[in-house]
Amino acid sequence: MQLNYGVTSDLITQLRNDLIAANFTVETLTKLWGTRADAALHRGHRVPALRALAGAEQVSPAATLATVFVLGMPVTEREFAGAVPGLGIDGAISLGLVELVSGIIRPLLDLRPYSFVDAHGVVSWWIASDLGELSVGGALREDHVLGVGGASTTLSGLMIGTPVENALDLGTGCGIQAMHAARHARRVVATDISRRALELARFNARLNGIANIEFRLGSLFEPVSGERFGHIVSNPPFVITPRVEGVPAYEYRDGGLVGDALVAAVVAGAAEHLEPGGIAQLLGNWEYRPGDDGLQRVGAWVDASGLDGWVVEREVQDVALYSETWIRDGGTRPGPEFDRLYEAWLDDFEARGVTRVGFGYLTLRFPHDEPTLRRLERLDGPLGSGLGPHLAATLQAHDRQSALTDEELSRLVLTVAQDVTEERHYWPGAEDPTVMMLRQGGGFGRSISIGTGLAALVGACDGELSVRAIIAAIAQLLEVDELALGDELLPSIRELIETGFLA
Ligand SMILES: C[S@@+](CC[C@H](N)C(=O)[O-])C[C@H]1O[C@@H](n2cnc3c(N)ncnc32)[C@H](O)[C@@H]1O
Protein backbone atom coordinates (compact mmCIF):
# COMPACT_ATOMS: atom_id res chain seq x y z
CA MET A 1 0.00 0.00 0.00
CA GLN A 2 1.49 3.31 -1.07
CA LEU A 3 -0.94 6.11 -0.41
CA ASN A 4 -0.74 9.76 -1.14
CA TYR A 5 -3.00 11.09 1.58
CA GLY A 6 -3.60 14.47 0.03
CA VAL A 7 -5.26 12.67 -2.89
CA THR A 8 -6.76 9.73 -1.04
CA SER A 9 -8.41 11.28 2.00
CA ASP A 10 -11.54 11.93 -0.11
CA LEU A 11 -11.50 8.31 -1.23
CA ILE A 12 -11.24 7.18 2.40
CA THR A 13 -14.29 9.30 3.23
CA GLN A 14 -16.17 7.71 0.32
CA LEU A 15 -15.15 4.24 1.50
CA ARG A 16 -16.33 5.09 5.00
CA ASN A 17 -19.70 6.26 3.65
CA ASP A 18 -20.09 3.04 1.64
CA LEU A 19 -19.25 0.89 4.68
CA ILE A 20 -21.81 2.78 6.75
CA ALA A 21 -24.45 2.50 4.01
CA ALA A 22 -23.81 -1.25 3.71
CA ASN A 23 -24.10 -1.57 7.49
CA PHE A 24 -20.82 -3.51 7.37
CA THR A 25 -20.69 -4.30 11.11
CA VAL A 26 -19.77 -7.27 13.30
CA GLU A 27 -23.46 -7.72 14.04
CA THR A 28 -24.44 -7.77 10.34
CA LEU A 29 -21.81 -10.41 9.56
CA THR A 30 -22.93 -12.63 12.43
CA LYS A 31 -26.52 -12.29 11.15
CA LEU A 32 -25.36 -13.19 7.62
CA TRP A 33 -23.57 -16.42 8.48
CA GLY A 34 -24.35 -17.24 12.12
CA THR A 35 -22.26 -17.81 15.23
CA ARG A 36 -21.08 -21.28 14.13
CA ALA A 37 -19.44 -19.78 11.01
CA ASP A 38 -18.03 -16.97 13.15
CA ALA A 39 -16.39 -19.53 15.42
CA ALA A 40 -15.03 -21.47 12.40
CA LEU A 41 -13.52 -18.24 11.03
CA HIS A 42 -11.77 -17.68 14.34
CA ARG A 43 -10.28 -21.15 13.93
CA GLY A 44 -9.14 -20.20 10.41
CA HIS A 45 -11.87 -21.92 8.33
CA ARG A 46 -14.25 -20.13 5.97
CA VAL A 47 -16.33 -23.04 4.60
CA PRO A 48 -19.33 -22.59 6.97
CA ALA A 49 -19.46 -18.84 6.18
CA LEU A 50 -19.26 -19.44 2.42
CA ARG A 51 -22.04 -22.03 2.62
CA ALA A 52 -24.25 -19.62 4.55
CA LEU A 53 -23.67 -16.86 2.00
CA ALA A 54 -24.31 -19.22 -0.93
CA GLY A 55 -27.67 -20.14 0.61
CA ALA A 56 -28.81 -16.50 1.01
CA GLU A 57 -31.73 -15.38 -1.17
CA GLN A 58 -30.25 -11.98 -2.00
CA VAL A 59 -26.68 -10.72 -2.16
CA SER A 60 -26.49 -7.57 -0.04
CA PRO A 61 -23.61 -5.04 -0.24
CA ALA A 62 -22.50 -6.25 3.22
CA ALA A 63 -22.36 -9.87 1.94
CA THR A 64 -20.24 -8.78 -1.05
CA LEU A 65 -17.87 -6.78 1.15
CA ALA A 66 -17.59 -9.73 3.55
CA THR A 67 -16.93 -12.16 0.68
CA VAL A 68 -14.08 -10.05 -0.66
CA PHE A 69 -12.51 -8.53 2.44
CA VAL A 70 -13.19 -11.06 5.23
CA LEU A 71 -13.32 -14.38 3.36
CA GLY A 72 -10.73 -13.29 0.75
CA MET A 73 -12.79 -14.58 -2.22
CA PRO A 74 -13.22 -13.04 -5.68
CA VAL A 75 -16.50 -11.46 -6.84
CA THR A 76 -17.62 -10.06 -10.17
CA GLU A 77 -16.91 -6.48 -11.14
CA ARG A 78 -20.67 -5.81 -11.16
CA GLU A 79 -21.26 -7.20 -7.68
CA PHE A 80 -18.38 -5.21 -6.23
CA ALA A 81 -19.49 -1.97 -7.92
CA GLY A 82 -22.88 -2.41 -6.23
CA ALA A 83 -21.22 -2.70 -2.82
CA VAL A 84 -19.10 0.48 -3.13
CA PRO A 85 -21.33 2.91 -5.08
CA GLY A 86 -19.62 6.04 -3.73
CA LEU A 87 -15.99 4.90 -3.87
CA GLY A 88 -16.36 2.94 -7.10
CA ILE A 89 -14.02 0.29 -8.41
CA ASP A 90 -11.39 2.81 -9.48
CA GLY A 91 -11.38 4.33 -5.99
CA ALA A 92 -10.98 0.92 -4.37
CA ILE A 93 -8.07 0.16 -6.72
CA SER A 94 -6.46 3.54 -5.96
CA LEU A 95 -6.69 2.78 -2.23
CA GLY A 96 -4.93 -0.54 -2.84
CA LEU A 97 -7.90 -2.51 -1.54
CA VAL A 98 -8.56 -4.68 -4.60
CA GLU A 99 -7.33 -5.58 -8.08
CA LEU A 100 -9.45 -6.05 -11.18
CA VAL A 101 -8.42 -8.79 -13.61
CA SER A 102 -10.67 -9.87 -16.52
CA GLY A 103 -13.86 -8.65 -14.86
CA ILE A 104 -13.05 -10.29 -11.51
CA ILE A 105 -12.32 -8.35 -8.33
CA ARG A 106 -9.80 -9.85 -5.91
CA PRO A 107 -8.86 -8.45 -2.50
CA LEU A 108 -5.39 -7.07 -1.85
CA LEU A 109 -6.14 -6.25 1.78
CA ASP A 110 -8.27 -7.63 4.58
CA LEU A 111 -10.87 -5.13 5.79
CA ARG A 112 -13.28 -6.10 8.51
CA PRO A 113 -15.54 -4.57 11.12
CA TYR A 114 -14.39 -4.57 14.75
CA SER A 115 -16.48 -3.62 17.74
CA PHE A 116 -15.96 -3.29 21.48
CA VAL A 117 -17.38 -1.68 24.58
CA ASP A 118 -15.32 0.56 26.83
CA ALA A 119 -16.00 3.15 29.52
CA HIS A 120 -17.27 5.59 26.85
CA GLY A 121 -19.75 3.17 25.24
CA VAL A 122 -20.13 0.76 22.30
CA VAL A 123 -17.81 1.44 19.38
CA SER A 124 -17.70 0.06 15.82
CA TRP A 125 -14.62 0.47 13.63
CA TRP A 126 -13.22 -1.09 10.45
CA ILE A 127 -9.66 -2.40 10.42
CA ALA A 128 -7.56 -2.97 7.31
CA SER A 129 -4.57 -5.32 7.45
CA ASP A 130 -2.72 -7.69 5.16
CA LEU A 131 -4.58 -10.70 3.80
CA GLY A 132 -4.30 -13.67 6.14
CA GLU A 133 -3.24 -17.23 5.43
CA LEU A 134 -6.74 -18.15 4.23
CA SER A 135 -6.55 -15.74 1.30
CA VAL A 136 -2.81 -16.02 0.64
CA GLY A 137 -3.03 -19.81 0.67
CA GLY A 138 0.43 -20.38 2.16
CA ALA A 139 3.23 -18.94 4.25
CA LEU A 140 2.98 -15.22 4.98
CA ARG A 141 5.35 -12.51 3.73
CA GLU A 142 8.02 -11.47 6.23
CA ASP A 143 6.59 -7.92 6.19
CA HIS A 144 3.03 -9.15 6.79
CA VAL A 145 0.93 -6.64 8.75
CA LEU A 146 -1.25 -8.41 11.24
CA GLY A 147 -4.94 -7.67 11.76
CA VAL A 148 -6.65 -7.69 15.14
CA GLY A 149 -5.76 -11.04 16.73
CA GLY A 150 -6.19 -12.69 20.10
CA ALA A 151 -3.17 -10.92 21.62
CA SER A 152 -4.43 -7.56 20.29
CA THR A 153 -7.80 -7.90 22.00
CA THR A 154 -6.11 -9.16 25.18
CA LEU A 155 -4.04 -5.99 25.43
CA SER A 156 -6.87 -3.63 24.40
CA GLY A 157 -9.10 -5.31 27.02
CA LEU A 158 -6.45 -4.71 29.70
CA MET A 159 -5.98 -1.07 28.78
CA ILE A 160 -6.32 1.33 31.71
CA GLY A 161 -8.43 4.21 30.44
CA THR A 162 -7.30 6.92 32.85
CA PRO A 163 -7.10 10.19 30.86
CA VAL A 164 -3.54 11.20 29.98
CA GLU A 165 -1.96 13.91 27.88
CA ASN A 166 0.41 11.68 25.85
CA ALA A 167 0.37 7.97 25.09
CA LEU A 168 2.74 5.75 23.13
CA ASP A 169 1.88 2.58 21.21
CA LEU A 170 5.14 0.78 20.47
CA GLY A 171 4.85 -1.63 17.52
CA THR A 172 1.48 -0.35 16.36
CA GLY A 173 0.95 -2.78 13.43
CA CYS A 174 -2.52 -2.02 12.03
CA GLY A 175 -2.85 0.70 14.70
CA ILE A 176 -5.41 -1.00 16.90
CA GLN A 177 -3.84 -0.19 20.31
CA ALA A 178 -3.09 3.40 19.29
CA MET A 179 -6.74 3.82 18.26
CA HIS A 180 -7.90 2.49 21.62
CA ALA A 181 -5.41 4.75 23.44
CA ALA A 182 -6.65 7.72 21.40
CA ARG A 183 -9.90 7.45 23.35
CA HIS A 184 -8.28 8.46 26.65
CA ALA A 185 -5.08 10.23 25.55
CA ARG A 186 -5.12 13.72 24.10
CA ARG A 187 -2.31 12.72 21.74
CA VAL A 188 -0.89 9.31 20.80
CA VAL A 189 2.44 8.49 19.17
CA ALA A 190 2.34 5.18 17.30
CA THR A 191 5.64 3.64 16.20
CA ASP A 192 6.65 0.68 14.10
CA ILE A 193 9.70 -0.65 12.33
CA SER A 194 7.49 -1.42 9.32
CA ARG A 195 6.63 1.31 6.83
CA ARG A 196 3.74 -0.83 5.56
CA ALA A 197 2.32 -1.16 9.07
CA LEU A 198 2.42 2.61 9.55
CA GLU A 199 0.66 3.15 6.20
CA LEU A 200 -2.11 0.76 7.20
CA ALA A 201 -2.37 2.19 10.71
CA ARG A 202 -2.67 5.71 9.29
CA PHE A 203 -5.32 4.48 6.85
CA ASN A 204 -7.28 2.84 9.71
CA ALA A 205 -7.15 5.94 11.89
CA ARG A 206 -8.45 8.07 8.99
CA LEU A 207 -11.12 5.55 8.05
CA ASN A 208 -12.43 5.69 11.60
CA GLY A 209 -12.19 9.46 11.96
CA ILE A 210 -9.41 9.38 14.58
CA ALA A 211 -7.17 12.42 14.21
CA ASN A 212 -5.01 12.51 17.37
CA ILE A 213 -2.41 9.86 16.43
CA GLU A 214 1.05 10.68 15.12
CA PHE A 215 2.86 7.86 13.28
CA ARG A 216 6.64 7.43 13.47
CA LEU A 217 8.98 4.94 11.84
CA GLY A 218 11.78 3.30 13.85
CA SER A 219 12.88 0.52 16.15
CA LEU A 220 11.82 0.23 19.79
CA PHE A 221 12.04 3.59 21.59
CA GLU A 222 14.33 5.23 19.05
CA PRO A 223 11.51 7.33 17.43
CA VAL A 224 10.60 8.80 20.85
CA SER A 225 14.10 9.43 22.17
CA GLY A 226 14.00 11.93 25.05
CA GLU A 227 10.18 11.90 25.30
CA ARG A 228 8.06 10.72 28.21
CA PHE A 229 4.46 9.49 28.27
CA GLY A 230 1.62 9.07 30.75
CA HIS A 231 0.67 5.73 29.16
CA ILE A 232 2.72 3.28 27.11
CA VAL A 233 1.02 0.29 25.53
CA SER A 234 2.76 -2.39 23.55
CA ASN A 235 1.96 -5.77 22.09
CA PRO A 236 5.60 -6.05 21.09
CA PRO A 237 7.08 -8.55 18.62
CA PHE A 238 7.86 -10.94 21.48
CA VAL A 239 7.89 -14.31 19.71
CA ILE A 240 11.16 -16.13 20.44
CA THR A 241 12.65 -17.05 17.06
CA PRO A 242 15.89 -18.81 16.05
CA ARG A 243 18.34 -16.32 14.63
CA VAL A 244 19.61 -18.50 11.80
CA GLU A 245 19.62 -18.28 8.04
CA GLY A 246 16.50 -19.78 6.46
CA VAL A 247 14.12 -19.17 9.37
CA PRO A 248 11.63 -16.43 8.44
CA ALA A 249 11.83 -13.35 10.66
CA TYR A 250 8.25 -12.12 10.56
CA GLU A 251 8.22 -8.43 11.43
CA TYR A 252 4.72 -8.70 12.88
CA ARG A 253 5.87 -10.92 15.76
CA ASP A 254 9.66 -11.02 15.90
CA GLY A 255 11.77 -8.11 17.08
CA GLY A 256 15.02 -9.59 15.80
CA LEU A 257 16.71 -10.17 19.17
CA VAL A 258 17.82 -13.44 20.75
CA GLY A 259 15.44 -15.30 23.09
CA ASP A 260 13.28 -13.04 25.25
CA ALA A 261 15.71 -10.07 25.08
CA LEU A 262 13.17 -7.92 23.23
CA VAL A 263 10.70 -7.98 26.13
CA ALA A 264 13.53 -7.18 28.56
CA ALA A 265 14.46 -4.23 26.31
CA VAL A 266 10.87 -2.90 26.29
CA VAL A 267 10.75 -3.09 30.12
CA ALA A 268 14.05 -1.21 30.39
CA GLY A 269 12.92 1.34 27.78
CA ALA A 270 9.61 1.95 29.57
CA ALA A 271 11.58 3.24 32.57
CA GLU A 272 13.24 5.82 30.31
CA HIS A 273 9.98 6.96 28.69
CA LEU A 274 7.32 7.05 31.42
CA GLU A 275 6.59 10.24 33.25
CA PRO A 276 6.19 10.04 37.06
CA GLY A 277 2.98 8.11 37.78
CA GLY A 278 2.85 6.94 34.13
CA ILE A 279 1.83 3.36 33.36
CA ALA A 280 3.14 0.91 30.78
CA GLN A 281 1.10 -2.14 29.76
CA LEU A 282 2.81 -4.86 27.76
CA LEU A 283 2.39 -8.42 26.67
CA GLY A 284 5.38 -10.72 26.60
CA ASN A 285 7.01 -14.12 26.50
CA TRP A 286 9.77 -15.21 28.88
CA GLU A 287 12.07 -18.19 29.05
CA TYR A 288 12.28 -20.94 31.65
CA ARG A 289 15.41 -22.96 32.27
CA PRO A 290 15.86 -25.69 34.88
CA GLY A 291 16.51 -23.79 38.13
CA ASP A 292 15.70 -20.43 36.49
CA ASP A 293 12.01 -19.64 36.98
CA GLY A 294 10.65 -17.52 34.10
CA LEU A 295 8.44 -15.37 36.30
CA GLN A 296 11.39 -14.54 38.57
CA ARG A 297 13.36 -13.69 35.44
CA VAL A 298 10.75 -11.05 34.56
CA GLY A 299 10.88 -9.93 38.21
CA ALA A 300 14.61 -9.27 37.75
CA TRP A 301 13.90 -7.10 34.65
CA VAL A 302 11.32 -5.16 36.65
CA ASP A 303 13.72 -4.73 39.60
CA ALA A 304 16.45 -3.46 37.29
CA SER A 305 14.03 -0.93 35.76
CA GLY A 306 13.28 0.74 39.11
CA LEU A 307 9.57 0.71 38.19
CA ASP A 308 6.56 -0.54 40.13
CA GLY A 309 5.76 -3.87 38.53
CA TRP A 310 2.91 -6.34 38.39
CA VAL A 311 3.39 -9.39 36.21
CA VAL A 312 0.56 -11.81 35.52
CA GLU A 313 1.57 -15.06 33.90
CA ARG A 314 -1.36 -16.61 32.01
CA GLU A 315 0.24 -19.61 30.38
CA VAL A 316 3.43 -21.68 30.24
CA GLN A 317 4.11 -23.86 27.18
CA ASP A 318 6.82 -26.43 26.69
CA VAL A 319 9.19 -25.46 23.88
CA ALA A 320 7.87 -28.12 21.46
CA LEU A 321 4.30 -26.85 21.65
CA TYR A 322 5.55 -23.25 21.48
CA SER A 323 7.57 -23.99 18.32
CA GLU A 324 4.67 -25.79 16.62
CA THR A 325 2.27 -22.95 17.42
CA TRP A 326 4.43 -20.23 15.94
CA ILE A 327 5.64 -22.13 12.87
CA ARG A 328 1.99 -22.86 12.05
CA ASP A 329 1.03 -19.23 12.78
CA GLY A 330 3.40 -18.12 10.02
CA GLY A 331 1.30 -20.14 7.55
CA THR A 332 3.67 -23.14 7.24
CA ARG A 333 1.70 -26.38 7.21
CA PRO A 334 3.02 -29.76 8.45
CA GLY A 335 5.49 -31.21 5.93
CA PRO A 336 9.24 -31.15 5.21
CA GLU A 337 9.51 -27.33 5.54
CA PHE A 338 7.64 -27.40 8.82
CA ASP A 339 9.99 -30.11 10.12
CA ARG A 340 13.08 -28.14 9.06
CA LEU A 341 11.85 -25.07 10.94
CA TYR A 342 10.86 -27.23 13.93
CA GLU A 343 14.47 -28.53 14.14
CA ALA A 344 15.83 -24.97 14.02
CA TRP A 345 13.45 -23.87 16.75
CA LEU A 346 14.33 -26.76 19.06
CA ASP A 347 18.08 -26.27 18.39
CA ASP A 348 17.74 -22.63 19.42
CA PHE A 349 15.97 -23.44 22.68
CA GLU A 350 18.40 -26.27 23.43
CA ALA A 351 21.43 -24.03 22.85
CA ARG A 352 20.18 -21.74 25.61
CA GLY A 353 18.92 -24.53 27.90
CA VAL A 354 15.33 -23.28 27.58
CA THR A 355 12.65 -25.85 28.40
CA ARG A 356 9.45 -23.78 28.65
CA VAL A 357 8.10 -20.35 27.65
CA GLY A 358 5.76 -18.22 29.75
CA PHE A 359 3.22 -15.73 28.40
CA GLY A 360 1.53 -12.94 30.25
CA TYR A 361 0.93 -9.27 30.94
CA LEU A 362 3.14 -6.66 32.55
CA THR A 363 1.84 -3.53 34.24
CA LEU A 364 4.66 -1.13 35.06
CA ARG A 365 4.46 2.25 36.71
CA PHE A 366 7.00 5.02 37.21
CA PRO A 367 6.91 5.56 40.98
CA HIS A 368 6.71 9.06 42.42
CA ASP A 369 9.26 7.91 44.99
CA GLU A 370 10.68 4.41 45.62
CA PRO A 371 8.89 1.45 43.97
CA THR A 372 6.32 -0.12 46.31
CA LEU A 373 4.59 -2.59 44.01
CA ARG A 374 6.11 -5.90 43.00
CA ARG A 375 3.59 -8.62 42.25
CA LEU A 376 4.61 -11.70 40.27
CA GLU A 377 1.74 -14.14 39.97
CA ARG A 378 0.36 -17.01 37.94
CA LEU A 379 -3.32 -16.47 37.22
CA ASP A 380 -4.47 -18.91 34.58
CA GLY A 381 -8.20 -19.15 35.37
CA PRO A 382 -11.09 -17.76 33.33
CA LEU A 383 -11.15 -13.97 33.18
CA GLY A 384 -14.05 -11.71 34.12
CA SER A 385 -14.95 -8.75 31.91
CA GLY A 386 -13.69 -5.23 32.56
CA LEU A 387 -10.07 -6.11 33.25
CA GLY A 388 -8.83 -2.58 32.48
CA PRO A 389 -10.90 -1.00 35.29
CA HIS A 390 -9.89 -3.92 37.57
CA LEU A 391 -6.18 -3.22 36.94
CA ALA A 392 -6.72 0.47 37.66
CA ALA A 393 -8.61 -0.35 40.88
CA THR A 394 -5.87 -2.77 41.97
CA LEU A 395 -3.17 -0.11 41.54
CA GLN A 396 -5.26 2.37 43.53
CA ALA A 397 -5.97 -0.18 46.27
CA HIS A 398 -2.27 -0.99 46.44
CA ASP A 399 -1.40 2.68 46.89
CA ARG A 400 -4.00 3.09 49.62
CA GLN A 401 -3.06 0.02 51.65
CA SER A 402 0.70 0.42 51.28
CA ALA A 403 0.50 4.01 52.58
CA LEU A 404 -1.12 2.84 55.84
CA THR A 405 0.73 1.72 58.97
CA ASP A 406 -0.63 -1.41 60.66
CA GLU A 407 -2.17 0.87 63.28
CA GLU A 408 -4.00 2.90 60.61
CA LEU A 409 -5.03 -0.27 58.80
CA SER A 410 -6.60 -1.73 61.93
CA ARG A 411 -8.75 1.41 62.31
CA LEU A 412 -10.35 0.90 58.85
CA VAL A 413 -13.97 -0.17 58.51
CA LEU A 414 -14.11 -2.57 55.55
CA THR A 415 -16.78 -4.26 53.46
CA VAL A 416 -16.64 -7.38 51.32
CA ALA A 417 -16.79 -6.66 47.56
CA GLN A 418 -20.06 -7.55 45.80
CA ASP A 419 -18.54 -10.24 43.59
CA VAL A 420 -17.01 -12.29 46.44
CA THR A 421 -18.41 -15.63 47.60
CA GLU A 422 -17.18 -18.10 50.19
CA GLU A 423 -16.94 -21.81 49.62
CA ARG A 424 -16.56 -24.45 52.36
CA HIS A 425 -15.71 -28.12 51.87
CA TYR A 426 -16.33 -30.80 54.52
CA TRP A 427 -15.26 -34.36 54.96
CA PRO A 428 -18.52 -36.32 54.93
CA GLY A 429 -20.01 -36.16 58.45
CA ALA A 430 -17.45 -33.63 59.75
CA GLU A 431 -18.68 -30.57 61.66
CA ASP A 432 -15.81 -28.28 60.72
CA PRO A 433 -14.79 -27.51 57.15
CA THR A 434 -11.51 -28.93 55.86
CA VAL A 435 -11.12 -26.25 53.18
CA MET A 436 -12.46 -22.68 53.03
CA MET A 437 -12.08 -20.55 49.92
CA LEU A 438 -12.90 -17.01 48.93
CA ARG A 439 -13.76 -16.60 45.26
CA GLN A 440 -13.92 -13.46 43.19
CA GLY A 441 -16.45 -13.27 40.33
CA GLY A 442 -14.86 -10.39 38.39
CA GLY A 443 -11.29 -9.36 37.59
CA PHE A 444 -8.89 -12.30 37.44
CA GLY A 445 -11.46 -14.57 39.13
CA ARG A 446 -9.03 -15.24 41.97
CA SER A 447 -9.70 -17.91 44.56
CA ILE A 448 -7.76 -18.04 47.79
CA SER A 449 -7.68 -20.53 50.60
CA ILE A 450 -8.39 -19.01 54.02
CA GLY A 451 -8.12 -20.19 57.65
CA THR A 452 -10.67 -19.92 60.47
CA GLY A 453 -9.49 -16.52 61.73
CA LEU A 454 -9.48 -14.86 58.29
CA ALA A 455 -12.85 -16.43 57.37
CA ALA A 456 -14.35 -14.99 60.57
CA LEU A 457 -12.80 -11.59 59.88
CA VAL A 458 -14.01 -11.37 56.26
CA GLY A 459 -17.46 -12.58 57.33
CA ALA A 460 -17.68 -9.70 59.80
CA CYS A 461 -16.56 -6.97 57.34
CA ASP A 462 -20.00 -5.46 56.78
CA GLY A 463 -19.09 -1.80 57.10
CA GLU A 464 -19.95 -1.53 60.80
CA LEU A 465 -16.93 -2.53 62.89
CA SER A 466 -13.27 -1.60 62.55
CA VAL A 467 -10.70 -4.28 61.68
CA ARG A 468 -9.32 -3.92 65.22
CA ALA A 469 -12.73 -4.47 66.86
CA ILE A 470 -13.37 -7.55 64.70
CA ILE A 471 -9.93 -9.01 65.54
CA ALA A 472 -10.56 -8.44 69.28
CA ALA A 473 -13.90 -10.26 69.07
CA ILE A 474 -12.42 -13.18 67.10
CA ALA A 475 -9.46 -13.48 69.53
CA GLN A 476 -11.93 -13.76 72.41
CA LEU A 477 -14.01 -16.34 70.59
CA LEU A 478 -11.03 -18.49 69.58
CA GLU A 479 -9.31 -17.89 72.92
CA VAL A 480 -6.07 -16.67 71.32
CA ASP A 481 -3.84 -13.64 71.90
CA GLU A 482 -5.31 -10.55 70.20
CA LEU A 483 -1.95 -9.02 69.24
CA ALA A 484 -0.65 -12.29 67.79
CA LEU A 485 -3.89 -12.72 65.81
CA GLY A 486 -3.57 -9.15 64.52
CA ASP A 487 0.02 -9.82 63.40
CA GLU A 488 -1.16 -12.95 61.62
CA LEU A 489 -4.18 -11.40 59.87
CA LEU A 490 -3.05 -7.88 58.88
CA PRO A 491 -0.81 -8.97 55.95
CA SER A 492 -3.72 -11.04 54.59
CA ILE A 493 -6.05 -8.06 54.95
CA ARG A 494 -3.61 -5.94 52.95
CA GLU A 495 -3.61 -8.61 50.23
CA LEU A 496 -7.42 -8.83 50.23
CA ILE A 497 -7.72 -5.05 49.89
CA GLU A 498 -5.15 -4.96 47.09
CA THR A 499 -6.77 -7.74 45.11
CA GLY A 500 -10.28 -6.30 45.47
CA PHE A 501 -11.87 -8.80 47.90
CA LEU A 502 -12.25 -6.11 50.58
CA ALA A 503 -13.11 -2.49 49.96
C1 LIG B 1 2.57 -8.36 17.60
S1 LIG B 1 2.52 -7.01 16.49
C2 LIG B 1 1.40 -5.94 17.34
C3 LIG B 1 0.53 -5.14 16.43
C4 LIG B 1 -0.57 -4.33 17.13
N1 LIG B 1 -0.01 -3.36 18.05
C5 LIG B 1 -1.55 -5.23 17.85
O1 LIG B 1 -1.64 -5.15 19.08
O2 LIG B 1 -2.23 -6.02 17.19
C6 LIG B 1 4.11 -6.27 16.75
C7 LIG B 1 4.41 -5.06 15.90
O3 LIG B 1 5.74 -4.61 16.23
C8 LIG B 1 6.42 -4.22 15.05
N2 LIG B 1 7.88 -4.33 15.28
C9 LIG B 1 8.71 -5.37 15.00
N3 LIG B 1 9.96 -5.08 15.39
C10 LIG B 1 9.92 -3.85 15.94
C11 LIG B 1 10.89 -3.01 16.52
N4 LIG B 1 12.15 -3.40 16.63
N5 LIG B 1 10.50 -1.79 16.97
C12 LIG B 1 9.19 -1.39 16.87
N6 LIG B 1 8.23 -2.16 16.34
C13 LIG B 1 8.59 -3.37 15.87
C14 LIG B 1 5.90 -5.14 13.98
O4 LIG B 1 6.06 -4.57 12.70
C15 LIG B 1 4.43 -5.31 14.41
O5 LIG B 1 3.63 -4.35 13.78
PDB file of C-alpha atoms in Angstrom, residues 140 167 198 215 268 328 348 380 383 385 396 413 419:
ATOM      1  CA  LEU A 140       2.977 -15.218   4.981  1.00  0.00           C
ATOM      2  CA  ALA A 167       0.366   7.971  25.094  1.00  0.00           C
ATOM      3  CA  LEU A 198       2.421   2.606   9.547  1.00  0.00           C
ATOM      4  CA  PHE A 215       2.862   7.861  13.279  1.00  0.00           C
ATOM      5  CA  ALA A 268      14.054  -1.206  30.389  1.00  0.00           C
ATOM      6  CA  ARG A 328       1.989 -22.864  12.055  1.00  0.00           C
ATOM      7  CA  ASP A 348      17.737 -22.629  19.415  1.00  0.00           C
ATOM      8  CA  ASP A 380      -4.466 -18.910  34.584  1.00  0.00           C
ATOM      9  CA  LEU A 383     -11.152 -13.971  33.183  1.00  0.00           C
ATOM     10  CA  SER A 385     -14.949  -8.749  31.911  1.00  0.00           C
ATOM     11  CA  GLN A 396      -5.256   2.375  43.535  1.00  0.00           C
ATOM     12  CA  VAL A 413     -13.967  -0.171  58.511  1.00  0.00           C
ATOM     13  CA  ASP A 419     -18.536 -10.242  43.592  1.00  0.00           C
TER      14      ASP A 419
END
